[in-house]
Each structure stands twice: as structure tokens, then as C-alpha cells.
Tab-separated table of C-alpha atoms and ligand atoms in Angstrom:
chain	number	residue	atom	x	y	z
A	1334	MET	CA	131.625	48.495	107.196
A	1335	MET	CA	130.178	50.432	104.291
A	1336	GLN	CA	132.131	51.922	101.395
A	1337	LEU	CA	133.264	55.482	102.148
A	1338	ASP	CA	131.510	58.109	100.038
A	1339	GLN	CA	134.765	59.682	98.885
A	1340	LYS	CA	133.246	62.549	96.921
A	1341	GLN	CA	130.828	63.630	99.630
A	1342	THR	CA	133.539	63.353	102.265
A	1343	ILE	CA	135.951	65.486	100.235
A	1344	ASP	CA	133.255	68.093	99.532
A	1345	LEU	CA	132.425	68.301	103.207
A	1346	LEU	CA	136.064	68.565	104.226
A	1347	ASN	CA	136.394	71.435	101.751
A	1348	SER	CA	133.366	73.203	103.231
A	1349	ILE	CA	134.951	72.793	106.649
A	1350	ILE	CA	138.258	74.254	105.440
A	1351	GLU	CA	136.400	77.235	103.957
A	1352	CYS	CA	134.547	77.733	107.222
A	1353	GLU	CA	137.684	77.457	109.370
A	1354	LEU	CA	139.570	79.880	107.107
A	1355	LEU	CA	136.692	82.298	107.385
A	1356	GLY	CA	137.140	81.894	111.138
A	1357	VAL	CA	140.779	83.002	110.801
A	1358	VAL	CA	139.736	86.168	108.950
A	1359	ARG	CA	136.736	86.800	111.167
A	1360	TYR	CA	138.498	86.401	114.525
A	1361	THR	CA	141.532	88.358	113.386
A	1362	ARG	CA	139.302	91.203	112.270
A	1363	TYR	CA	137.308	91.164	115.502
A	1364	SER	CA	140.510	91.192	117.548
A	1365	LEU	CA	141.536	94.389	115.754
A	1366	ILE	CA	138.288	96.278	116.207
A	1367	VAL	CA	137.097	95.261	119.657
A	1368	THR	CA	136.843	98.164	122.084
A	1369	GLY	CA	135.685	98.729	125.632
A	1370	PRO	CA	136.771	97.800	129.148
A	1371	TYR	CA	137.149	94.070	128.373
A	1372	ARG	CA	139.284	94.707	125.300
A	1373	ILE	CA	142.514	93.097	126.471
A	1374	THR	CA	140.990	89.829	127.629
A	1375	ILE	CA	138.748	89.584	124.605
A	1376	VAL	CA	141.543	90.376	122.154
A	1377	ASP	CA	143.565	87.483	123.564
A	1378	PHE	CA	140.572	85.188	123.339
A	1379	LEU	CA	139.865	86.204	119.732
A	1380	LYS	CA	143.488	85.776	118.661
A	1381	GLU	CA	143.467	82.318	120.183
A	1382	GLN	CA	140.317	81.494	118.222
A	1383	ALA	CA	141.976	82.720	115.008
A	1384	SER	CA	145.039	80.509	115.584
A	1385	GLU	CA	142.892	77.552	116.431
A	1386	SER	CA	140.789	77.994	113.301
A	1387	LEU	CA	143.982	77.981	111.229
A	1388	LEU	CA	145.155	74.797	112.953
A	1389	HIS	CA	141.794	73.192	112.257
A	1390	ALA	CA	141.921	74.226	108.597
A	1391	GLN	CA	145.410	72.734	108.283
A	1392	LYS	CA	144.442	69.512	110.026
A	1393	VAL	CA	141.335	69.072	107.895
A	1394	GLY	CA	143.411	69.924	104.814
A	1395	GLU	CA	145.870	67.113	105.584
A	1396	ILE	CA	143.010	64.667	105.776
A	1397	LEU	CA	141.511	66.008	102.570
A	1398	THR	CA	144.750	65.653	100.619
A	1399	GLY	CA	145.213	62.220	102.212
A	1400	LEU	CA	141.970	61.261	100.486
A	1401	GLU	CA	143.384	62.723	97.274
A	1402	GLY	CA	141.053	65.704	97.327
A	1403	ARG	CA	142.041	69.148	96.097
A	1404	PRO	CA	141.948	71.741	98.875
A	1405	SER	CA	139.721	74.753	98.345
A	1406	LEU	CA	141.380	78.157	98.288
A	1407	ARG	CA	138.171	80.011	98.920
A	1408	ILE	CA	136.684	81.030	102.221
A	1409	SER	CA	133.000	80.889	103.143
A	1410	SER	CA	131.008	84.027	102.444
A	1411	VAL	CA	130.535	86.481	105.259
A	1412	ASP	CA	127.227	87.667	106.609
A	1413	GLU	CA	127.736	90.056	109.430
A	1414	ILE	CA	126.164	93.026	111.099
A	1415	CYS	CA	127.991	96.343	111.194
A	1416	ASN	CA	127.525	97.279	114.800
A	1417	HIS	CA	130.503	95.823	116.620
A	1418	SER	CA	129.903	95.920	120.310
A	1419	VAL	CA	131.528	93.148	122.329
A	1420	LYS	CA	128.134	91.523	122.533
A	1421	ASP	CA	127.721	91.567	118.732
A	1422	ILE	CA	131.180	90.134	118.224
A	1423	LEU	CA	130.514	87.312	120.666
A	1424	ALA	CA	127.095	86.630	119.156
A	1425	GLU	CA	128.559	86.471	115.631
A	1426	SER	CA	131.331	84.237	116.936
A	1427	LEU	CA	128.785	81.901	118.472
A	1428	ALA	CA	126.821	81.748	115.205
A	1429	HIS	CA	130.079	80.952	113.398
A	1430	GLU	CA	130.993	78.182	115.846
A	1431	GLU	CA	127.519	76.706	115.553
A	1432	LYS	CA	127.916	76.559	111.811
A	1433	ALA	CA	131.288	74.845	112.149
A	1434	LEU	CA	129.844	72.386	114.643
A	1435	GLY	CA	127.039	71.558	112.210
A	1436	LEU	CA	129.565	70.845	109.443
A	1437	TYR	CA	131.549	68.474	111.653
A	1438	LYS	CA	128.304	66.730	112.586
A	1439	ASN	CA	127.527	66.291	108.881
A	1440	LEU	CA	131.010	64.875	108.453
A	1441	LEU	CA	130.410	62.374	111.242
A	1442	GLU	CA	127.154	61.300	109.639
A	1443	THR	CA	128.811	60.908	106.242
A	1444	VAL	CA	131.749	58.813	107.439
A	1445	SER	CA	129.901	56.773	110.082
A	1446	ASN	CA	130.333	53.029	109.563
A	1447	SER	CA	132.689	53.536	106.657
A	1448	SER	CA	135.901	54.819	108.258
A	1449	ILE	CA	136.907	54.378	111.887
A	1450	ASP	CA	139.688	56.996	111.591
A	1451	LEU	CA	137.480	59.660	110.076
A	1452	GLU	CA	134.730	58.885	112.530
A	1453	GLU	CA	137.166	59.332	115.406
A	1454	PHE	CA	138.461	62.562	113.893
A	1455	ALA	CA	134.952	63.978	113.435
A	1456	ARG	CA	134.016	63.098	117.021
A	1457	ASN	CA	137.116	64.803	118.406
A	1458	MET	CA	136.440	67.924	116.375
A	1459	ILE	CA	132.814	67.978	117.493
A	1460	ASP	CA	134.050	67.763	121.053
A	1461	GLU	CA	136.463	70.693	120.541
A	1462	GLU	CA	133.925	72.873	118.737
A	1463	GLN	CA	131.331	72.106	121.376
A	1464	MET	CA	133.693	73.485	124.021
A	1465	HIS	CA	134.014	76.727	122.033
A	1466	ASN	CA	130.268	76.969	121.807
A	1467	LEU	CA	129.884	76.544	125.555
A	1468	GLU	CA	132.642	79.058	126.242
A	1469	LEU	CA	130.994	81.658	124.008
A	1470	LYS	CA	127.590	81.019	125.569
A	1471	LYS	CA	129.106	81.631	129.004
A	1472	MET	CA	130.775	84.829	127.796
A	1473	LEU	CA	127.471	86.006	126.320
A	1474	SER	CA	125.387	85.147	129.363
A	1475	ASP	CA	126.417	88.372	131.149
A	1476	PHE	CA	124.748	90.523	128.514
A	1477	THR	CA	121.149	90.742	129.551
A	1478	GLU	CA	119.490	93.084	127.081
B	1773	LIG	FE1	137.332	74.868	114.361
């Protein structure tokens, strides 16, 4: 076992919290503005994503404070397009989930061989985020243009 890089781990956990909290804002906003024939189903899906992002932020925050880190109160910056068709919302959601997945993969790399618990946690989160990615890809696959 190697020594855990405490600082890098804490910084990464903070980036993840910022990303997950952005997810809360992002999905909540999308759920309010989505229109069209699929609105009801998609609103439920988006609200679920918002709640899950909050749960993830809280979970990651517990780990961060467990490592004696100070949790960030910021959220990641937003880059989004203005045209909000269902397709755009799903595409932006997918981009967001891919970013989150990448952060959890960085976390796994950082903690590998230095903490079994954190390694396990990162793997589980990667698994969960991967499922969201697949789900969004399936939802997007109907839009052909
Ligand atoms: Fe998440």
C-alpha cells in the first residue's frame, strides 16, 4: 500500500462536490423549463437526477470531511446553450454526466493502492454514473437529426 495523497484526494473530492451541486441546479432548472409531448416523463427523470446529484454531493462531502477537508461551497461553472429542446437538455445532461464520470475516474486513479475504502467508493460511483450515461445515451438515441 502506498501513502494516500491527502491533498490531491481532498481537492478532487471538492471538484466532485462542485460538479454534483451543479447537477442539482442544472437538473432542477431543466425540469422547470422542459416542454413538449414527453414533458411529464422527462420532468420526473430530471427531478430524480437532481435528487441523486444532491445525495452524491452529500455522500462525497461526508468522505471529504472524514479526511479533514473543508467542503467547497461553490458550484462548477456552467457552460450551456440557450436552445432548450428536449434533445438539447438530454445532450447537456449527457455531457454533464460524462464530466462527473471523468472526475470519479480521476479519484479512482488517485486513491488506487493507497486506500481500499476510497477505491471501493470510487468504483461504486463510477458504476452508478456509468448507468446514468447509458440511460441518457438510450434516451438520446431516438433523436436522429
Ligand atoms: Fe453523481
